[in-house]
mmCIF file of C-alpha atoms and ligand atoms in Angstrom:
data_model
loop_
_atom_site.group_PDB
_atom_site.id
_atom_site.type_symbol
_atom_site.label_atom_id
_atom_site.label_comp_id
_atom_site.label_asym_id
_atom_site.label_seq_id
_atom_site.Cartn_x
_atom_site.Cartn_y
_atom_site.Cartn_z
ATOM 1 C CA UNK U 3 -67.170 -52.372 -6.230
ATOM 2 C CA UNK U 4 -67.083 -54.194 -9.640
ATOM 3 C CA UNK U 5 -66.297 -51.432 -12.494
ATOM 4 C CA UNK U 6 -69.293 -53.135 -14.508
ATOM 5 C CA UNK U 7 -71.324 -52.031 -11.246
ATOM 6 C CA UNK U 8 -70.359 -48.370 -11.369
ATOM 7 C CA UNK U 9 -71.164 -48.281 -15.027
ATOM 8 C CA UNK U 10 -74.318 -49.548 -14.325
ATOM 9 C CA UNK U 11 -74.440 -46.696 -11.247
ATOM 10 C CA UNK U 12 -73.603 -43.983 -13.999
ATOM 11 C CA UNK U 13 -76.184 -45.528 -16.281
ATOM 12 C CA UNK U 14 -79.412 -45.460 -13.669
ATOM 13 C CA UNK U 15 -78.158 -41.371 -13.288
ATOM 14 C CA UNK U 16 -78.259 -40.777 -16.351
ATOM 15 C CA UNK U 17 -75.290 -40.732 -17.769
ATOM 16 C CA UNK U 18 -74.418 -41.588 -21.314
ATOM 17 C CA UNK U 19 -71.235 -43.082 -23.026
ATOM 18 C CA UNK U 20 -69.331 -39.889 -22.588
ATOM 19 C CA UNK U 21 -69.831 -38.999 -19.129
ATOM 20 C CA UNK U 22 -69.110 -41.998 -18.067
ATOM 21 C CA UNK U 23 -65.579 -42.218 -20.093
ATOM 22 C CA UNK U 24 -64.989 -38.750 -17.927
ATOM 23 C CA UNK U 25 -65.699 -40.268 -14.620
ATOM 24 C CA UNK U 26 -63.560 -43.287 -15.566
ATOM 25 C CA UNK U 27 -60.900 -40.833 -16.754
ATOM 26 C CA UNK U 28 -61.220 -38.573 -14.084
ATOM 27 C CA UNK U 29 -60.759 -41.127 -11.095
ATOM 28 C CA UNK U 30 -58.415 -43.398 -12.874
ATOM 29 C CA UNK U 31 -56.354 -40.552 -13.247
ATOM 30 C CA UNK U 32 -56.902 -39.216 -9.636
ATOM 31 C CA UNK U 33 -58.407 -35.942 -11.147
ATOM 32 C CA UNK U 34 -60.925 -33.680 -9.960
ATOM 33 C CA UNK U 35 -64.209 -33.360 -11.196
ATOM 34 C CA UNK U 36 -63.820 -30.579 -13.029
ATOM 35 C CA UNK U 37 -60.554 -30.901 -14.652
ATOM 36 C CA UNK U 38 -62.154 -31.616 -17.974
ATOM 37 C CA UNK U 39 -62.120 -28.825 -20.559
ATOM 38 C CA UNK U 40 -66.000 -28.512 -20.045
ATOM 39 C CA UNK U 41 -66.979 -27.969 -16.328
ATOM 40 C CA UNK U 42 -68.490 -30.560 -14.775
ATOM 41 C CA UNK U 43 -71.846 -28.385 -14.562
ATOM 42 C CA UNK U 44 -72.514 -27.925 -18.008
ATOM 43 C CA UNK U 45 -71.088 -31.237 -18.895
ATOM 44 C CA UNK U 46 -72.980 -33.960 -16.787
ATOM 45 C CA UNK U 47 -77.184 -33.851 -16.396
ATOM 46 C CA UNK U 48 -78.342 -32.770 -13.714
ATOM 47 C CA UNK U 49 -79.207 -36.002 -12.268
ATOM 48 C CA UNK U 50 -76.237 -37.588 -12.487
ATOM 49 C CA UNK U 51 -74.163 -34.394 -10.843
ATOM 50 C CA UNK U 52 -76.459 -34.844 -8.204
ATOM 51 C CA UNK U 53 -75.646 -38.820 -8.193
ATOM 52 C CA UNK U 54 -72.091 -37.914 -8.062
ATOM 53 C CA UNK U 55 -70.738 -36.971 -4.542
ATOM 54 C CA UNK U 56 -71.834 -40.230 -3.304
ATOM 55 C CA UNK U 57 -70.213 -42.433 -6.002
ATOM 56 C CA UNK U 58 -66.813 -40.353 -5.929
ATOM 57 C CA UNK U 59 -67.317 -40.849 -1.933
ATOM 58 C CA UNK U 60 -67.746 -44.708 -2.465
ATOM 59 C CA UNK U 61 -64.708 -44.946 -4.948
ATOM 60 C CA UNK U 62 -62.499 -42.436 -2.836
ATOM 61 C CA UNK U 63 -63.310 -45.064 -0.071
ATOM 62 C CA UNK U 64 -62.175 -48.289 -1.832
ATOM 63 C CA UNK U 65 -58.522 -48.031 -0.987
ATOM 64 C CA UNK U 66 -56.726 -45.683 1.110
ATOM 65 C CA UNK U 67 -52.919 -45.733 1.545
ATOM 66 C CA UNK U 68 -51.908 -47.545 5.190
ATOM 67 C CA UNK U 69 -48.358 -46.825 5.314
ATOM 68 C CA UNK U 70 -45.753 -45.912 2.426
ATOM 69 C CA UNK U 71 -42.100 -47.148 2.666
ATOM 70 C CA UNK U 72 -39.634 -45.908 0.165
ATOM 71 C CA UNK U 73 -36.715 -47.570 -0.894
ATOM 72 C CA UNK U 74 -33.464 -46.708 -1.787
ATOM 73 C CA UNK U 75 -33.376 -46.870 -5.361
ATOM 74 C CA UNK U 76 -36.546 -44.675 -5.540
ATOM 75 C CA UNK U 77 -39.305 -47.362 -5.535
ATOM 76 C CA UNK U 78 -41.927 -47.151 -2.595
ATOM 77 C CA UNK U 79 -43.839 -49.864 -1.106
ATOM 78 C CA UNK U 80 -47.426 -48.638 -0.178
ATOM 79 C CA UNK U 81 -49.474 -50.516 2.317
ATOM 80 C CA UNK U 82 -53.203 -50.217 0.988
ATOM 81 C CA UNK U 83 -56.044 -50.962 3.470
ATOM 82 C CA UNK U 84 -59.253 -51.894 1.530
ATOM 83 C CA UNK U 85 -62.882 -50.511 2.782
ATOM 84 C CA UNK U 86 -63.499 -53.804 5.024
ATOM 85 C CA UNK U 87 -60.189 -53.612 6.160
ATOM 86 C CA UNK U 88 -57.856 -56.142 4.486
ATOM 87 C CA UNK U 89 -54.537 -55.057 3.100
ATOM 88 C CA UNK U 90 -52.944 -55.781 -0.372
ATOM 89 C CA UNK U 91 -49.534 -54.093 -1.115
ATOM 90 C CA UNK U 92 -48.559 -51.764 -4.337
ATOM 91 C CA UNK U 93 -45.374 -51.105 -5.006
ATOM 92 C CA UNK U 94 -44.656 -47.335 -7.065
ATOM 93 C CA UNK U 95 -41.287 -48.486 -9.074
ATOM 94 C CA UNK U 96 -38.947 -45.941 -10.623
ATOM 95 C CA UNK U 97 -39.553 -45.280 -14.329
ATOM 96 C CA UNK U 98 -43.341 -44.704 -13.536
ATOM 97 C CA UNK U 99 -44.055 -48.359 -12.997
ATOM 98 C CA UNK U 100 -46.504 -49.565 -10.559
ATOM 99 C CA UNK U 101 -47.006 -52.804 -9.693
ATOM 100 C CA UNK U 102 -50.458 -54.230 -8.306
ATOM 101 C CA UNK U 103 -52.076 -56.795 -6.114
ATOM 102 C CA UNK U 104 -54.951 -58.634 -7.832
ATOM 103 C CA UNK U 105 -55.683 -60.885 -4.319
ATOM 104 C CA UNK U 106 -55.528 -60.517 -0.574
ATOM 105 C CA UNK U 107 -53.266 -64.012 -0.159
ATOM 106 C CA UNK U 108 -53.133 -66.572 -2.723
ATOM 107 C CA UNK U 109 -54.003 -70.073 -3.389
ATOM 108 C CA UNK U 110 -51.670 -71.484 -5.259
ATOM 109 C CA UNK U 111 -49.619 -71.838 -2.187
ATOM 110 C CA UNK U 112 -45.663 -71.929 -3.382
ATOM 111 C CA UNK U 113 -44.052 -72.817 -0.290
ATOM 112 C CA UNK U 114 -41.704 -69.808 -0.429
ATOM 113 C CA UNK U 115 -43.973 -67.231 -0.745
ATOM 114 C CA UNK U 116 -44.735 -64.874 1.984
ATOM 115 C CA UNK U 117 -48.334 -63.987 0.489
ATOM 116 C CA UNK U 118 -48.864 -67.982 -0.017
ATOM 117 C CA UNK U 119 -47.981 -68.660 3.499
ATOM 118 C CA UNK U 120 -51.843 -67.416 4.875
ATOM 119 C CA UNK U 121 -53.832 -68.934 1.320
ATOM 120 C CA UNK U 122 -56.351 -66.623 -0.138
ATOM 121 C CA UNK U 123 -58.627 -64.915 1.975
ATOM 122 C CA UNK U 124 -60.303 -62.752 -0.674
ATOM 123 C CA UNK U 125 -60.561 -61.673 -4.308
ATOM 124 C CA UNK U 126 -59.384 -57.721 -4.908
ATOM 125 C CA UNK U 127 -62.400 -56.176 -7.204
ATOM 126 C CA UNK U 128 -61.720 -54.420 -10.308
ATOM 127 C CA UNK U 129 -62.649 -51.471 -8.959
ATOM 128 C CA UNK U 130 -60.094 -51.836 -6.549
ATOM 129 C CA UNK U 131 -57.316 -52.828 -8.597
ATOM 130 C CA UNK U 132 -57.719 -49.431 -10.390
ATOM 131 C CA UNK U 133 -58.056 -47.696 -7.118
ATOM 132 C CA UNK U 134 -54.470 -48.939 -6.476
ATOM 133 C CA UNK U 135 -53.782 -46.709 -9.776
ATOM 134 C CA UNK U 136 -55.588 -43.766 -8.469
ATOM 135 C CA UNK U 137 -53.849 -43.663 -5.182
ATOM 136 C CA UNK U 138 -50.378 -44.308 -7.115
ATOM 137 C CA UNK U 139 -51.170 -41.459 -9.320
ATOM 138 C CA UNK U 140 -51.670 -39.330 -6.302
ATOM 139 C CA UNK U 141 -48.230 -39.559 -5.548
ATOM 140 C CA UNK U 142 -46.187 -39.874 -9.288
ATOM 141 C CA UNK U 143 -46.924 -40.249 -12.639
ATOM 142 C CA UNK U 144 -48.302 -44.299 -13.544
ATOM 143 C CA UNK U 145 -47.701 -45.166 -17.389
ATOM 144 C CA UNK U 146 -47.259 -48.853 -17.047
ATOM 145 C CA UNK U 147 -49.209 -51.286 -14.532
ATOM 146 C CA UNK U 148 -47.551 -54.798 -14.118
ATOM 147 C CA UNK U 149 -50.231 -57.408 -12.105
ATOM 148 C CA UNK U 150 -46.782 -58.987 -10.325
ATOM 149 C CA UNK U 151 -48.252 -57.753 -6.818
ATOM 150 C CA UNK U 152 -49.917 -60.047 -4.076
ATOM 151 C CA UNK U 153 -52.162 -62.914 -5.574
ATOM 152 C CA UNK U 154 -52.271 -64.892 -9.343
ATOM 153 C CA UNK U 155 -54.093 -62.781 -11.473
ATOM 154 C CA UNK U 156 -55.161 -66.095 -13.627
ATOM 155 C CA UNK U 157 -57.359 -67.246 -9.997
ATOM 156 C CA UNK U 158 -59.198 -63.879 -10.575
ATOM 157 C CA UNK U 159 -59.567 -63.329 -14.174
ATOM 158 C CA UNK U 160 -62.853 -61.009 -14.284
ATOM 159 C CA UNK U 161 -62.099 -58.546 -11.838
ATOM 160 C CA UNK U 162 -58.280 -58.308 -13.574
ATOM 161 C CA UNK U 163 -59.114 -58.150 -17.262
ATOM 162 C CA UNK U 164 -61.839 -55.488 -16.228
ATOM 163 C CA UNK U 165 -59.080 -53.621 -14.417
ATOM 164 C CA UNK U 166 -56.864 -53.849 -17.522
ATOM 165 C CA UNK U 167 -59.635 -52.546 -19.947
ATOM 166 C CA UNK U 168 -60.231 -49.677 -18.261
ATOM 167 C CA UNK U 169 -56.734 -48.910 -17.624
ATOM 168 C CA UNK U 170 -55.902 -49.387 -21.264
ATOM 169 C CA UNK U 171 -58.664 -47.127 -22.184
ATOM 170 C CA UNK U 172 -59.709 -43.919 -19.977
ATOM 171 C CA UNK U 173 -56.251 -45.010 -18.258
ATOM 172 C CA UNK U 174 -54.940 -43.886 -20.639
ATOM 173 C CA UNK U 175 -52.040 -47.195 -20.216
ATOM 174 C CA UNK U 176 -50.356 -48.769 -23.355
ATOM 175 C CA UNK U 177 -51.543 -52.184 -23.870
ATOM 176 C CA UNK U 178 -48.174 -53.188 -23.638
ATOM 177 C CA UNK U 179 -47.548 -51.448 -20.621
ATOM 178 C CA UNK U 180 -50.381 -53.529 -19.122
ATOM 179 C CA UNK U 181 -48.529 -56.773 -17.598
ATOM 180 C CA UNK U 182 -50.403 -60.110 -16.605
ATOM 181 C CA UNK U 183 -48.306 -61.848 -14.887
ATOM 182 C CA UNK U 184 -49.301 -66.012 -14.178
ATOM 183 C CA UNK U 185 -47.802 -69.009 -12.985
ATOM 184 C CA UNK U 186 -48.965 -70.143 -16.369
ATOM 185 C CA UNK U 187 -52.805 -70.843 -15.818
ATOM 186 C CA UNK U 188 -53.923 -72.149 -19.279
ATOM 187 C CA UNK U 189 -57.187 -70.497 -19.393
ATOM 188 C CA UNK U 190 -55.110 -67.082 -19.155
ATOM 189 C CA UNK U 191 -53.275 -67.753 -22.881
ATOM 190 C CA UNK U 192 -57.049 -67.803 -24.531
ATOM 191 C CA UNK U 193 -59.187 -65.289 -22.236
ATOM 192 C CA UNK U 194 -56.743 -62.570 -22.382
ATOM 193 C CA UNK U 195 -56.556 -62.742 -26.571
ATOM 194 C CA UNK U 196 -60.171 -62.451 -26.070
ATOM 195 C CA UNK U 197 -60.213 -59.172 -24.546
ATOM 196 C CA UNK U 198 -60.361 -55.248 -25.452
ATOM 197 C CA UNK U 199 -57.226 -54.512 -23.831
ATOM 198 C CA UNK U 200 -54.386 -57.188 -24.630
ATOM 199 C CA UNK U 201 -51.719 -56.917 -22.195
ATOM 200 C CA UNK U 202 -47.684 -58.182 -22.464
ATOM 201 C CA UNK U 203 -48.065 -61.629 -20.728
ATOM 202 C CA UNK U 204 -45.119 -62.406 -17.952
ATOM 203 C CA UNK U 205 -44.584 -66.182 -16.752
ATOM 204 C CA UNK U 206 -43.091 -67.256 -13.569
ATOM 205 C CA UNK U 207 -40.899 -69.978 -14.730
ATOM 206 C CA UNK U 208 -38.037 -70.403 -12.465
ATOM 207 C CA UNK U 209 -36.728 -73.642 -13.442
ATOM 208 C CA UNK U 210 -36.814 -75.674 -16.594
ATOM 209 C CA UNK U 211 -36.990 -78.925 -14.498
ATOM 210 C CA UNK U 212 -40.948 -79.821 -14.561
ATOM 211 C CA UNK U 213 -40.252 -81.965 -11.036
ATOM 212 C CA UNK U 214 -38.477 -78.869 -9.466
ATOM 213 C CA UNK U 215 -41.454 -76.760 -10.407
ATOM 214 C CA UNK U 216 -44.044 -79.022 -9.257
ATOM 215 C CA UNK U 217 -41.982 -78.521 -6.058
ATOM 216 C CA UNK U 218 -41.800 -74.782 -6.328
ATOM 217 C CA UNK U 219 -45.379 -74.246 -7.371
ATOM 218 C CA UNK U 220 -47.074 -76.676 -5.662
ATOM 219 C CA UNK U 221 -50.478 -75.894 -6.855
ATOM 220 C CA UNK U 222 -49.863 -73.864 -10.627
ATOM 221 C CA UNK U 223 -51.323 -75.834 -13.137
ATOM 222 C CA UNK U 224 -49.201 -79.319 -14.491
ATOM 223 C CA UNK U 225 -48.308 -77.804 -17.463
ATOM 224 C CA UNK U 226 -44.623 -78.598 -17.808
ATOM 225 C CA UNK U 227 -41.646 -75.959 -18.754
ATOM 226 C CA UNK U 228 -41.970 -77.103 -22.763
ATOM 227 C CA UNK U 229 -45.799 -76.674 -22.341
ATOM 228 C CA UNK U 230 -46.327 -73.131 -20.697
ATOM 229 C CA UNK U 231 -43.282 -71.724 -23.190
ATOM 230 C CA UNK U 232 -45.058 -72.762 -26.090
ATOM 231 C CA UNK U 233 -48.304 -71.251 -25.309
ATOM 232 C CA UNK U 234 -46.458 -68.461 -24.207
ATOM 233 C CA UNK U 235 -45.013 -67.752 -27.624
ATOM 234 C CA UNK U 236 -48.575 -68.217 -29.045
ATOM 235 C CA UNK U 237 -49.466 -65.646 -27.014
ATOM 236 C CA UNK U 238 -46.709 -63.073 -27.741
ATOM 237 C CA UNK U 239 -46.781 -63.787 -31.509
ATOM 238 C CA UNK U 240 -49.893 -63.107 -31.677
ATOM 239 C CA UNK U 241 -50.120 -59.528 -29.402
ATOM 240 C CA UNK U 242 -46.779 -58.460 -30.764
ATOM 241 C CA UNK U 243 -45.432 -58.320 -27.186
ATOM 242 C CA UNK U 244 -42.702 -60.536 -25.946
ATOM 243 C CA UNK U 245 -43.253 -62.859 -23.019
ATOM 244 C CA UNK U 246 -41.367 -62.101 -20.236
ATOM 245 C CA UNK U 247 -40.124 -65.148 -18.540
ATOM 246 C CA UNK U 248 -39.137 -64.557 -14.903
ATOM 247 C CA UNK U 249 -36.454 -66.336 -13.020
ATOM 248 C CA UNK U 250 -35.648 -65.932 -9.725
ATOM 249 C CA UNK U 251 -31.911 -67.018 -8.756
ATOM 250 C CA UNK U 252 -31.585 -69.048 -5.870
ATOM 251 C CA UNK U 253 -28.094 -70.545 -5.099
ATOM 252 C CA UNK U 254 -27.620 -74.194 -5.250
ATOM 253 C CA UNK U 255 -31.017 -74.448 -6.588
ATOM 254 C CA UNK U 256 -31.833 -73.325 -9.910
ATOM 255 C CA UNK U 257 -28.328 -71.122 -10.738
ATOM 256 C CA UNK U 258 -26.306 -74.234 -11.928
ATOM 257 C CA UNK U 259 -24.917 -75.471 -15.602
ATOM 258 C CA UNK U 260 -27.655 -78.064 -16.070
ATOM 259 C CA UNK U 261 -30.518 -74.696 -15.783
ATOM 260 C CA UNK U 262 -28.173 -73.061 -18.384
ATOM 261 C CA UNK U 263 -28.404 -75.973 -20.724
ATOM 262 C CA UNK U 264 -32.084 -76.461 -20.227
ATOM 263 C CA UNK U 265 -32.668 -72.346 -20.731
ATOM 264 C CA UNK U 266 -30.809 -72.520 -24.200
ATOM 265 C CA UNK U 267 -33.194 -75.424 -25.045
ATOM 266 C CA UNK U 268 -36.536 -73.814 -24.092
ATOM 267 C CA UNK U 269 -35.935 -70.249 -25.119
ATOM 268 C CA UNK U 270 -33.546 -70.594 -28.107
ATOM 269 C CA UNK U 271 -35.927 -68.874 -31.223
ATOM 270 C CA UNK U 272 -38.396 -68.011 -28.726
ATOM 271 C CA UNK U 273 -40.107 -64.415 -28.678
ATOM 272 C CA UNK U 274 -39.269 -63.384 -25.181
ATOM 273 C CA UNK U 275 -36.637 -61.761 -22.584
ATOM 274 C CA UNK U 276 -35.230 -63.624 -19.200
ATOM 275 C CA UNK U 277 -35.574 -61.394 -16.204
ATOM 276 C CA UNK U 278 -33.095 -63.360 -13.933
ATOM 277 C CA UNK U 279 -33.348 -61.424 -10.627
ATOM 278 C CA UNK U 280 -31.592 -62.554 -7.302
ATOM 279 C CA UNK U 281 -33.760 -63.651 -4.468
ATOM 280 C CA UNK U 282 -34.462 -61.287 -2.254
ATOM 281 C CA UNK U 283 -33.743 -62.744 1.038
ATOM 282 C CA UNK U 284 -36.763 -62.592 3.046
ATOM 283 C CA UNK U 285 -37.111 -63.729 7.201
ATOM 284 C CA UNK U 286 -37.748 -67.601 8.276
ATOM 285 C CA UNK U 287 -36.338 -69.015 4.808
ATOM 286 C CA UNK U 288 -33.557 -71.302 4.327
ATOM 287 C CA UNK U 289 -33.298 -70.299 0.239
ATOM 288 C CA UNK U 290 -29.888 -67.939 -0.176
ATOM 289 C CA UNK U 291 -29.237 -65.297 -2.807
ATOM 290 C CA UNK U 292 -26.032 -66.377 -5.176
ATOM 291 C CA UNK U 293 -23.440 -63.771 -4.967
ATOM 292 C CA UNK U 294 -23.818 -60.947 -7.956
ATOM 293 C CA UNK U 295 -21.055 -61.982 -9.808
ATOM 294 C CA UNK U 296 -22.202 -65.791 -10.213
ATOM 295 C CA UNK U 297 -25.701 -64.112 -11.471
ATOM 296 C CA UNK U 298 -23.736 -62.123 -13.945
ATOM 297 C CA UNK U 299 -21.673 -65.218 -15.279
ATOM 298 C CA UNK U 300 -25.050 -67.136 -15.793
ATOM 299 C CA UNK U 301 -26.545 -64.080 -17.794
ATOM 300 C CA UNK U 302 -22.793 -62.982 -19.524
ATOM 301 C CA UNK U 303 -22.978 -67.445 -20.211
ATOM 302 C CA UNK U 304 -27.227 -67.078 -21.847
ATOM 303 C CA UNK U 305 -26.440 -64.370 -24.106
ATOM 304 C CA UNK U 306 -22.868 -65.752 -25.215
ATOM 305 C CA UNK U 307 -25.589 -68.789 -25.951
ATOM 306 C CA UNK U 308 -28.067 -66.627 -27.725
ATOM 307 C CA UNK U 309 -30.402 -66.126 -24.957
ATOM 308 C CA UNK U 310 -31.878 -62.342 -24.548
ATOM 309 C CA UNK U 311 -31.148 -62.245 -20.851
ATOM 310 C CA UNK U 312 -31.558 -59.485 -18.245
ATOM 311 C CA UNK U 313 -30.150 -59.708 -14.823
ATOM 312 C CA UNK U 314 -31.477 -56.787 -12.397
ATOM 313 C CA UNK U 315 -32.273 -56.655 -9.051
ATOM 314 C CA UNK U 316 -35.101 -56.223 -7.062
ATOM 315 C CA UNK U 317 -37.289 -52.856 -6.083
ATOM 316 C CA UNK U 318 -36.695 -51.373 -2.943
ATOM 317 C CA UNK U 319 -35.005 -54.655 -1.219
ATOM 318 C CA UNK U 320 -34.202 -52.881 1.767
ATOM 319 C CA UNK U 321 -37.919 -52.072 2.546
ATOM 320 C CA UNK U 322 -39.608 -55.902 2.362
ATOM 321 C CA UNK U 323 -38.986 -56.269 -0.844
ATOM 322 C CA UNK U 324 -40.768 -59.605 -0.975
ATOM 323 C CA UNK U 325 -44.175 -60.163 -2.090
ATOM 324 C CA UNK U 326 -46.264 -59.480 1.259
ATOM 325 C CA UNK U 327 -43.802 -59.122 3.235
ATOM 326 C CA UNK U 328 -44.871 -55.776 3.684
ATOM 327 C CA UNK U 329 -48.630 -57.051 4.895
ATOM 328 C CA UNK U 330 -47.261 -60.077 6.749
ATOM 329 C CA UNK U 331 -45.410 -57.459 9.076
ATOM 330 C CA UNK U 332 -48.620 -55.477 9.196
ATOM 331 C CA UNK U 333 -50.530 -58.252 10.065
ATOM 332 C CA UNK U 334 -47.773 -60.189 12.243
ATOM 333 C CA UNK U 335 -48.416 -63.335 10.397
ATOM 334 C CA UNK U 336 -45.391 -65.344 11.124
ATOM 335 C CA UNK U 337 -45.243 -68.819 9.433
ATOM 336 C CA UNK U 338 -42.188 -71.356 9.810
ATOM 337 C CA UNK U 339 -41.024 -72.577 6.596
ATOM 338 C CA UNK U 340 -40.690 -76.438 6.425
ATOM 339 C CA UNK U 341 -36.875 -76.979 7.060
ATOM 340 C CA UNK U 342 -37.573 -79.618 4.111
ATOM 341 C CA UNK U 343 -38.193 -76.592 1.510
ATOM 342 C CA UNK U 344 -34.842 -75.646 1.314
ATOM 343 C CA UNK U 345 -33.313 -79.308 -0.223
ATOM 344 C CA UNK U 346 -36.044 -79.247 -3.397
ATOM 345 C CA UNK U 347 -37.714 -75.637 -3.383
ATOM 346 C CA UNK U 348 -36.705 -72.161 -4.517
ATOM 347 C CA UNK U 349 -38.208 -68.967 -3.325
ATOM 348 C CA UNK U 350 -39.579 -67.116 -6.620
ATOM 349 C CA UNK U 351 -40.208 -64.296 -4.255
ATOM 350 C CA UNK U 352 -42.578 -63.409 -7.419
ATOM 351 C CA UNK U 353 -43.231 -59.706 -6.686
ATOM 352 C CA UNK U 354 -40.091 -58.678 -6.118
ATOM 353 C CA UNK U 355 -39.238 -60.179 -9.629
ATOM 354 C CA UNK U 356 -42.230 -58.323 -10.658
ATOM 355 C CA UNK U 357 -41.057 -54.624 -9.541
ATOM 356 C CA UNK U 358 -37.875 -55.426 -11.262
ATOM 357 C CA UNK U 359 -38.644 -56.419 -14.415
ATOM 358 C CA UNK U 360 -38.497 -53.416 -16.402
ATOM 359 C CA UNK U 361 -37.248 -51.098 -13.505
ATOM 360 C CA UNK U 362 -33.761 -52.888 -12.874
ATOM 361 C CA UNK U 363 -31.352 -51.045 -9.882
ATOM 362 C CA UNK U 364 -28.811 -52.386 -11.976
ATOM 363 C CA UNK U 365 -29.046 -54.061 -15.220
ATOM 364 C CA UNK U 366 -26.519 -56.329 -16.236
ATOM 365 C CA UNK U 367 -24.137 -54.557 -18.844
ATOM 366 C CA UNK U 368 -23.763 -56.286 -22.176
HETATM 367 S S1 SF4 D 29 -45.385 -66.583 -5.503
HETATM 368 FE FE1 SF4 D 29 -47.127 -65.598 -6.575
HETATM 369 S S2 SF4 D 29 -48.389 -67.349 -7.240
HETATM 370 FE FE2 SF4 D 29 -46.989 -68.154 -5.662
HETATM 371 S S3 SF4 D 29 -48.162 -67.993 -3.732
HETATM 372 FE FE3 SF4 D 29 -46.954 -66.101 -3.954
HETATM 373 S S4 SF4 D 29 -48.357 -64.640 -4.940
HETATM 374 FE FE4 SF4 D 29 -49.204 -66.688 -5.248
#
C-alpha cells in the first residue's frame, strides 16, 4: 500500500485533514487508536470509525517482524517479512536510530554487495517503509530514520520521498534526522530539494579514483568523484545539512596514501563529514578489513590535513552486519564472488556503513 492510497482510503470514509493526520500519527507512531487526547469515538465520523478496523488490519499486515537478532553493542537486526512474503532487513541502532530498506535486492549490482548479489526483485512501498518505523517503534524509541538499509533509495524515489514526508511530519522525525542515502543518482540532488520534507543527503563514495568506482559500483551513475561531491555540496548548502560521505575501508584497496591525497583534494572546504568505517567481513569475499590502528592513522592523518573525519565501526557486526546478509541467510542465497573482484573492487558493505554513521561502537578519539 502506497501512503497516497490510504489517504485516498481515509478520504472515501470520510475523513478530513485532521483525522487523517491522527491515523498517520497514530500508526507511524505504533499507537492505539485511542491514544489521542479526544477518543477515537467522538473524534472520527462515524463512517470512517466504521472504515477503520479494516484499514488498521491492512496496515498492521504490511510488515511483520521475521526474526530479531541483537548485537552486542545494543543494535538489533530485524528480519521483516512483507504481506506477499519477501523479506527486507531493518536494523534498530543504539541512540534511537533505525535504519531502513527502501528495496527487496538492488539493481545497481556492486559486486560486493550481499543484497546486489540476487538484483532487484521488487520495489518496498511507502507504506511499507513506514511500517518498518512502526514495528521499530514497537520495540524502542525511533527519532532518526537513515534509508542506508537494503536497496538505492534514488531507483525508488516516489515510494521513499513519500515515506520521508510523512515521517517528517505526523512522524514526528527531524528533517535532518531523515537520511537519503545514494550512490549518487543525479536526479536525487534536484527531486529531494523539491520536496516537503528535505532530508540530510549521505553518498557512498568509497574511493576518489573514478576507474576504481566504476569498478566498485558497476552500475551507479558515471558521475565521477569531483562530480557527485560538487552536487553534493549544492545540496547541503542549500538544506543546511552536511553531506555525509561514506567510506568503507578495505585493506590494500582504498586505505593507502594516494586515497589520503585524493580525500584532502575533494573534501578540503567542503560542507560535509567522512564516515570511514572498516569493512565488515562478510562470507565468500576475498576483500579484508585493515587492522584498527591503520584506520585510525588514516583518520588521525585527514584531520591533521583538515579533513572532518570519523572513524567508527559497524552496528551489530557480530550478527550479519552486512547489508542482507541477514536475508541472504534467510533465504539461503549463496553466490560465489568472482575471484577477479578482489584485485580492482572493494566491498562498501553499504548498510553496515549506514548503521554506523551516527551510532559509532567506537568513534575515533580526536
Ligand atoms: S551496496 Fe547498496 S547500492 Fe550497491 S548493490 Fe548493495 S544495496 Fe545496492
Amino acid at each position: 500500500m502506497r501512503i497516497h492510497d490510504l489517504k485516498q482510503r481515509l478520504r472515501e470514509a470520510g475523513g478530513g485533514p485532521s483525522h487523517e493526520h491522527r491515523v498517520l500519527r497514530l500508526w507511524s507512531h505504533a499507537l492505539p487508536r485511542n491514544s489521542g487526547k479526544r477518543p477515537a469515538q467522538s473524534f472520527f465520523p462515524a463512517s470512517l470509525l466504521a472504515a477503520l478496523p479494516a484499514i488498521e488490519a491492512e496496515l498492521a499486515a504490511l510488515a511483520r517482524i521475521h526474526s530479531i537478532h541483537p548485537g552486542a553493542d545494543g543494535s538489533e537486526r530485524l528480519l521483516v517479512a512483507l504481506a506477499d512474503g519477501q523479506m527486507v532487513e531493518s536494523v534498530l541502532l543504539p541512540r534511537d536510530g533505525l535504519c531502513v530498506s527502501s528495496q527487496v535486492g538492488c539493481a545497481v549490482g556492486c559486486q560486493f554487495c550481499m543484497t546486489g548479489r540476487a538484483g532487484l526483485l521488487r520495489q518496498v512501498s511507502s507504506g511499507e517503509i513506514v511500517a518498518q518505523v512502526a514495528l521499530a517503534r514497537r520495540r524502542r524509541p525511533v527519532r532518526k530514520v537513515v534509508f542506508m538499509g537494503m536497496g538505492e533509495p534514488a531507483h525508488n524515489l516516489d515510494n521513499v520521498m513519500e515515506a520521508i514526508e510523512l515521517l517528517g511530519t505526523a512522524g514526528n522525525i527531524g528533517h535532518k534526522n531523515l537520511v537519503f542515502s545514494t550512490v549518487g543518482d543525479p536526479r536525487v540532488f534536484e527531486r529531494l530539494l523539491q520536496g516537503a520534507v528535505r532530508p540530510a543527503l549521505a553518498l557512498s563514495l568509497h574511493t576518489t579514483r573514478a576507474a576504481l568506482r566504476r569498478t566498485l559500483l558497476p552500475r551507479a551513475p558515471g558521475l565521477t568523484p569531483e562530480e557527485l561531491v560538487s552536487e553534493a555540496d549544492r545540496y547541503a548548502r542549500a538544506t543546511g545539512y552536511p553531506v555525509q560521505y561514506q567510506w568503507t575501508l578495505l585493506e590494500g584497496v582504498n586505505d593507502g596514501p594516494d586515497e589520503i591525497e585524493g580525500i584532502v583534494k575533494l573534501l578540503s572546504g567542503r560542507y560535509g563529514v567522512l564516515n570511514m568505517i572498516p569493512f565488515n567481513t562478510v562470507d565468500g569475499t576475498d576483500f579484508r578489513r585493515p587492522p584498527w590502528e591503520h584506520c585510525r592513522q588514516i583518520a588521525r592523518t585527514l584531520l591533521q590535513r583538515g579533513i572532518l573525519a570519523k572513524l567508527r565501526d559497524s552496528a551489530g557486526q557480530d550478527v550479519d552486519g552486512g547489508c542482507g546478509q541477514l536475508r541472504a541467510r534467510a533465504s539461503e542465497v549463496r553466490v560465489a564472488l568472482p575471484r577477479s573482484a578482489r584485485a580492482e573492487a572493494v566491498h562498501a558493505d553499504e548498510q553496515a556503513s549506514a548503521a554506523s554513521t551516527e551510532f559509532p561502537m567506537r568513534e575515533e578519539e580526536r
